[in-house]
Short mmCIF file of C-alpha atoms in Angstrom, two decimals:
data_model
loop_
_atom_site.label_atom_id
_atom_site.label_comp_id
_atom_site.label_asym_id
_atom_site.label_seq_id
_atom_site.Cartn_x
_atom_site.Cartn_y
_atom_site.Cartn_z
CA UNK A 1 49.38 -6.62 226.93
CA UNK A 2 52.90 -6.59 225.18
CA UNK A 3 52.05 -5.08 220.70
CA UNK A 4 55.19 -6.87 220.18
CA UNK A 5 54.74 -9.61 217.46
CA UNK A 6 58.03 -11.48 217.77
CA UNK A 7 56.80 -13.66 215.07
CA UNK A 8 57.60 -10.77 212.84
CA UNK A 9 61.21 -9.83 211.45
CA UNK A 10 62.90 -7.41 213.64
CA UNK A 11 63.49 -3.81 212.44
CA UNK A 12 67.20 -4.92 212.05
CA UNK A 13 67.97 -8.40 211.28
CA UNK A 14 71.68 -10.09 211.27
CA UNK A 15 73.44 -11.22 208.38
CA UNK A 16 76.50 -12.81 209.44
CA UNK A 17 78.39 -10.18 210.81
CA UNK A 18 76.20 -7.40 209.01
CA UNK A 19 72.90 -6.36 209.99
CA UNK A 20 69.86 -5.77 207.40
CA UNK A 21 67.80 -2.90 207.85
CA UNK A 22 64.17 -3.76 207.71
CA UNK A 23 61.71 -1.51 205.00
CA UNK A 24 60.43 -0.30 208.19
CA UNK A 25 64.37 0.97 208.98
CA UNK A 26 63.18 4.17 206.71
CA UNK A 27 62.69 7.55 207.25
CA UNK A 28 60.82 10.99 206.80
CA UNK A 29 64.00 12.10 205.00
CA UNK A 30 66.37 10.87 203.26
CA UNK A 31 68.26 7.20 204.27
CA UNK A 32 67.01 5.33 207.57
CA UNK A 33 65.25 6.93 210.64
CA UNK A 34 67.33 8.55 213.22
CA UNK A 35 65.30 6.55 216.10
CA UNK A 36 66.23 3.47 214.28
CA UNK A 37 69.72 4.13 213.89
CA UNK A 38 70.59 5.43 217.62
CA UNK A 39 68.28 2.10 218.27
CA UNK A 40 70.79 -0.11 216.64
CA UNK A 41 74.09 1.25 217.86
CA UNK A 42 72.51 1.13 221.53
CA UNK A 43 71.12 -2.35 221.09
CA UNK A 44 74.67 -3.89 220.08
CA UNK A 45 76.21 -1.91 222.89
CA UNK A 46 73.18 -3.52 225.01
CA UNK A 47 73.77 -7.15 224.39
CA UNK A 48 77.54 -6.59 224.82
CA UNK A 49 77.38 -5.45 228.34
CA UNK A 50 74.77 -7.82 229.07
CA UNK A 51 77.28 -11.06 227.82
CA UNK A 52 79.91 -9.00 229.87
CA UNK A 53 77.59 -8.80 232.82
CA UNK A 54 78.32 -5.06 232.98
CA UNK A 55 74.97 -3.46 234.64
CA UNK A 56 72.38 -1.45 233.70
CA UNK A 57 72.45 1.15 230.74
CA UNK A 58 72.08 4.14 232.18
CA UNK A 59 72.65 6.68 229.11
CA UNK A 60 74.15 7.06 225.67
CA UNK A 61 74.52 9.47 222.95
CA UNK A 62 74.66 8.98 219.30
CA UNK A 63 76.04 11.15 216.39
CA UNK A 64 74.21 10.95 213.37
CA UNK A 65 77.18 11.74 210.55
CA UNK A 66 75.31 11.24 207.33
CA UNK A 67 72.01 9.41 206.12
CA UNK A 68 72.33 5.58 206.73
CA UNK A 69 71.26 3.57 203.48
CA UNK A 70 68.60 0.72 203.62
CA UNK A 71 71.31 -1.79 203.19
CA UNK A 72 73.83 -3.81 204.78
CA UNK A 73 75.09 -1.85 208.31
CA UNK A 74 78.18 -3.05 209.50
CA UNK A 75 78.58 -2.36 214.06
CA UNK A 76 81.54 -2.38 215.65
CA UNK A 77 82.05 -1.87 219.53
CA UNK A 78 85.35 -0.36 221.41
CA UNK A 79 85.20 -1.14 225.26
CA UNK A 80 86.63 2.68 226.68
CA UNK A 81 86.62 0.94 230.57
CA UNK A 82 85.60 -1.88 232.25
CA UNK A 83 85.89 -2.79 235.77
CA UNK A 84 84.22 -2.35 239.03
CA UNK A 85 80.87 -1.31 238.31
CA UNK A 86 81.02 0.94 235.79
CA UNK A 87 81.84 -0.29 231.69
CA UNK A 88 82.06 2.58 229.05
CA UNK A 89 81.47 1.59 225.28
CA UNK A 90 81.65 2.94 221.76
CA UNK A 91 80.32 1.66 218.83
CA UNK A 92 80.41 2.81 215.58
CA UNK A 93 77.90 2.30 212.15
CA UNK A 94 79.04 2.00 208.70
CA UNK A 95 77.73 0.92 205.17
CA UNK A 96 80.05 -0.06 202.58
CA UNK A 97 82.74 1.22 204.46
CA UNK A 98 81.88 4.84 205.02
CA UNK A 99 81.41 5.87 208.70
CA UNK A 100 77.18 6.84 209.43
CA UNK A 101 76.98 7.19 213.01
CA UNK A 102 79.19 7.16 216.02
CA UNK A 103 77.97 6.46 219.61
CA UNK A 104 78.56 5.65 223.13
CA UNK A 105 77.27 4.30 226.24
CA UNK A 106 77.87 3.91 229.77
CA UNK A 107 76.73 1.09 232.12
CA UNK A 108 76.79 0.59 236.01
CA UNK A 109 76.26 -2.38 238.35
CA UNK A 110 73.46 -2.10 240.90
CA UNK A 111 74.13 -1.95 244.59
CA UNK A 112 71.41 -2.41 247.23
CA UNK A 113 70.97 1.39 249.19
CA UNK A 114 67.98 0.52 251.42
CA UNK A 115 68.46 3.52 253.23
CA UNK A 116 67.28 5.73 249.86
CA UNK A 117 63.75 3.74 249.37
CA UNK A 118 60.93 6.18 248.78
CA UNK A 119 58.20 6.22 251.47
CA UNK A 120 55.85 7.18 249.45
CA UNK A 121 54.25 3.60 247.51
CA UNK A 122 54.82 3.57 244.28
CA UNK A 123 52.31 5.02 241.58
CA UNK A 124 49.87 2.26 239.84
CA UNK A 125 51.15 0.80 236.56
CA UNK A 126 50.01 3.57 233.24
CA UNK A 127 48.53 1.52 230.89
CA UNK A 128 48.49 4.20 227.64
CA UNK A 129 46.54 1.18 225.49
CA UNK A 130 43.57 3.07 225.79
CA UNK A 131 44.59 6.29 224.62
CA UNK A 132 43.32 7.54 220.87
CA UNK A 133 46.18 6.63 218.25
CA UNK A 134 48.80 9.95 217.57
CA UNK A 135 47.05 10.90 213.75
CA UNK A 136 49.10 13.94 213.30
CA UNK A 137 51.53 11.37 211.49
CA UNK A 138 49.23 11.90 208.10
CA UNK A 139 48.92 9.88 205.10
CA UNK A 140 52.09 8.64 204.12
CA UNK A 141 52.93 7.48 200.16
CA UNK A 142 55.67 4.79 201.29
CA UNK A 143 56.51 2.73 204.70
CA UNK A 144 58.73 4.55 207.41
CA UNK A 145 60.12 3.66 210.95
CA UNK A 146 56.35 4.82 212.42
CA UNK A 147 54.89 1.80 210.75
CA UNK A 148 57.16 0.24 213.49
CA UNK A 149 55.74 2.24 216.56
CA UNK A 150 52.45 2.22 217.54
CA UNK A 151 51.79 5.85 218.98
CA UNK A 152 49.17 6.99 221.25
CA UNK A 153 48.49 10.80 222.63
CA UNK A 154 47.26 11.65 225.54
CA UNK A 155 45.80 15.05 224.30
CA UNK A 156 47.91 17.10 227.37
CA UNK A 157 51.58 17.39 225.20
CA UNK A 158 52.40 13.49 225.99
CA UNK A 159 53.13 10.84 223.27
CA UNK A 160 52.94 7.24 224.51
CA UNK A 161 54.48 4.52 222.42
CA UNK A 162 55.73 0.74 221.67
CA UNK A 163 57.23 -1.52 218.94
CA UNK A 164 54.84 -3.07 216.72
CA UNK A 165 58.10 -5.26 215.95
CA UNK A 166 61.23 -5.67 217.69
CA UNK A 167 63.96 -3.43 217.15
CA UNK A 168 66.46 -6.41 216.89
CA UNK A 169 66.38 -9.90 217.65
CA UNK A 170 67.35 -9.94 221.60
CA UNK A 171 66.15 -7.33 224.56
CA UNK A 172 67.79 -4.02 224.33
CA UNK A 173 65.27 -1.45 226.90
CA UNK A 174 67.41 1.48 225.90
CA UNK A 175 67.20 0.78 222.46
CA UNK A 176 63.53 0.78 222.87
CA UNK A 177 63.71 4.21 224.43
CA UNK A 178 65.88 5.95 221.97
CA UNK A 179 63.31 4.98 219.15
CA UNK A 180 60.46 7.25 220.54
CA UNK A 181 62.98 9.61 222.09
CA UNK A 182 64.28 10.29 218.66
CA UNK A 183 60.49 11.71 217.66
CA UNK A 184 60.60 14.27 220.09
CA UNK A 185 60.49 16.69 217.33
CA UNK A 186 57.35 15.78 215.36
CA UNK A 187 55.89 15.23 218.82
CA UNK A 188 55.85 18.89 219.31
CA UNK A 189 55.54 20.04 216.11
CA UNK A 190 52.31 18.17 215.74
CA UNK A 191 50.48 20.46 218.43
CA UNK A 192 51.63 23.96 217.71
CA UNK A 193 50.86 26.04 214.65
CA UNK A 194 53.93 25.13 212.55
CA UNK A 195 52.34 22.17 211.67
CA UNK A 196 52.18 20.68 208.90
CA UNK A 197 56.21 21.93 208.97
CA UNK A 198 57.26 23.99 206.04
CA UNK A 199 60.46 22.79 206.81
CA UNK A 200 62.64 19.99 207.35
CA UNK A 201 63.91 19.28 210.88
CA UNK A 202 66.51 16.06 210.89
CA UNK A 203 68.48 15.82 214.58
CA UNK A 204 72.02 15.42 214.16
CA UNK A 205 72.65 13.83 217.59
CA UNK A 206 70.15 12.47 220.54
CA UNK A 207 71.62 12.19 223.87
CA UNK A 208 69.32 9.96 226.62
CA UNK A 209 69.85 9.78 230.21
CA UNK A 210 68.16 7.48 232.49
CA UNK A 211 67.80 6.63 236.49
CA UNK A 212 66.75 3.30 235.99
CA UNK A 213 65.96 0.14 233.61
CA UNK A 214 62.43 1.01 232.25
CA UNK A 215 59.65 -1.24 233.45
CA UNK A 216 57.44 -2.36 230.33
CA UNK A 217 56.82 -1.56 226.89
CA UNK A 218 55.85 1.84 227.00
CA UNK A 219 57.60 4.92 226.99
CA UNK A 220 56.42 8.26 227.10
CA UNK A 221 57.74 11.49 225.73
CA UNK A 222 56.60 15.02 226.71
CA UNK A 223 58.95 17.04 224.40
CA UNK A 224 59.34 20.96 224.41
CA UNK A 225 61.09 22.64 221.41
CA UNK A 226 63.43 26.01 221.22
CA UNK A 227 63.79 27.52 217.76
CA UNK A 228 66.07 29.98 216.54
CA UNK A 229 65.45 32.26 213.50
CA UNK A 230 68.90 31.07 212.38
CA UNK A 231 67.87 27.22 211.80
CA UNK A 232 69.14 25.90 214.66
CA UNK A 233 67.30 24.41 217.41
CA UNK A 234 66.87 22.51 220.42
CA UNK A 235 64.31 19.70 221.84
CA UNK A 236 64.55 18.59 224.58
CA UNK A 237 61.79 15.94 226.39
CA UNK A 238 60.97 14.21 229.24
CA UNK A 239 60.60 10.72 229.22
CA UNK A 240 58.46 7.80 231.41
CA UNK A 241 57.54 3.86 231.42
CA UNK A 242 54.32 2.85 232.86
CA UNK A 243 55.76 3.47 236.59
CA UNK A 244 56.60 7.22 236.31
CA UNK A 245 59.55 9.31 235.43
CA UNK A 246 62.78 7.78 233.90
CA UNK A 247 64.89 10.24 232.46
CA UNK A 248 65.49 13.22 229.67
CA UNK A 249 66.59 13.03 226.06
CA UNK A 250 68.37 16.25 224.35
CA UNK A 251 68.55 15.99 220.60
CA UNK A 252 70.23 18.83 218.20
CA UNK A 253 67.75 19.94 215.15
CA UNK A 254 69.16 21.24 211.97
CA UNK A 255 66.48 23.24 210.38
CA UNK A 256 66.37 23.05 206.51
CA UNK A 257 63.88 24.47 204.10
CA UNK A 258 61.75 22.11 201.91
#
């Protein structure tokens, strides 16, 4: 069954040219969440190469430059190459001007390798709907990007999850990945003994790769987490759909204390 309610406003909606961040835009921190901003930049870079007819997505990494505000976001794509079956895009994000986020994307045409099928038959369909609901989230005093997600654990170091909502008004799969990608973070955190975090942990970048179009709503993340005594930090995670395996997703931590 598909959570989706696409009777309800999309996280981002568009305004003209300008797109409006939903209340549900909002972050742990300050200014909008990171998975919601990476999820925008990829989504307009998604419907451009899908009016282009420009393949599949197959990764894209975002710089996070300062907090976005819940207000009026401003896209704008740059096409770096297009042409036989690979298209390379940037796009940047900005709010009353000032530059937030920076990212780009790459995209490749399909060809038909028969010769590289797997033997092996492919694994039956995951359906996480079943699992108990990730409560490590906590009682929160105002709405954030999570009241967007609907998050399930599978009690083994795997978070499964799905827009309650959709991220914008049109299909953007990568879009959809980069929002639970992005949580890789708290998904660790939430199982070892540094939670609740006496710290704060915002990502300054997250980088996805993929090997193919993901199949469903779900995605899972299995994150792992390196630390430094110096506030720096690493996580790094490995991500599925519902069929198996699809790809990895780095992201950068910046450790700061509360």
């Amino acid at each position: 069954m598909n959570v989706i309610d696409t009777k309800l406003e999309p996280v981002f909606t568009r305004d003209g040219t300008f797109w409006q961040p939903h209340v549900e835009a909002a972050g742990a921190f300050r200014g909008l969440h990171g998975g919601a901003v990476s999820g925008l930049l990829v989504a307009a870079m998604e419907e451009r190469a899908r009016e282009e007819d420009w393949g599949q997505a197959m990764t894209a990494s975002v710089l996070i430059l300062r907090p976005a505000p819940l207000e009026k976001l401003e896209t704008k794509i740059e096409v770096l190459r297009s042409g036989g079956r690979v298209a390379m895009l940037e796009a940047t994000l900005r709010a009353d001007g000032k530059l937030i986020a920076k990212a780009s994307a790459a995209f490749v045409k399909p060809i038909s390798l028969p010769e590289l099928n797997r033997v092996a038959a492919a694994p039956a369909p995951f359906d996480p709907s079943a699992l108990p609901i990730w409560g490590a989230r906590g009682p929160q005093s105002r709405t954030t990007f999570f009241d967007a997600l609907d998050v399930r654990d599978d009690g083994n170091g795997t978070k499964w999850g799905r827009m309650k909502r959709p991220m914008v008004p049109f299909e953007a799969p990568l879009a959809n990945v980069f929002a639970f990608a992005d949580n890789g973070t708290p998904y660790w955190l939430s199982g070892t003994e540094f939670w609740p975090p006496r710290w704060g942990f915002p990502n300054i970048d997250v980088v996805v790769h993929i090997s193919r179009p993901p199949v469903g709503r779900w995605i899972g993340v299995t994150p792992e987490s390196d630390w430094r005594d110096n506030g720096l930090g690493l996580t790094d995670s490995k991500l599925y759909d519902e069929r198996g395996p699809i790809g990895r997703a780095c992201q950068t931590v910046v450790l700061t204390p509360h």
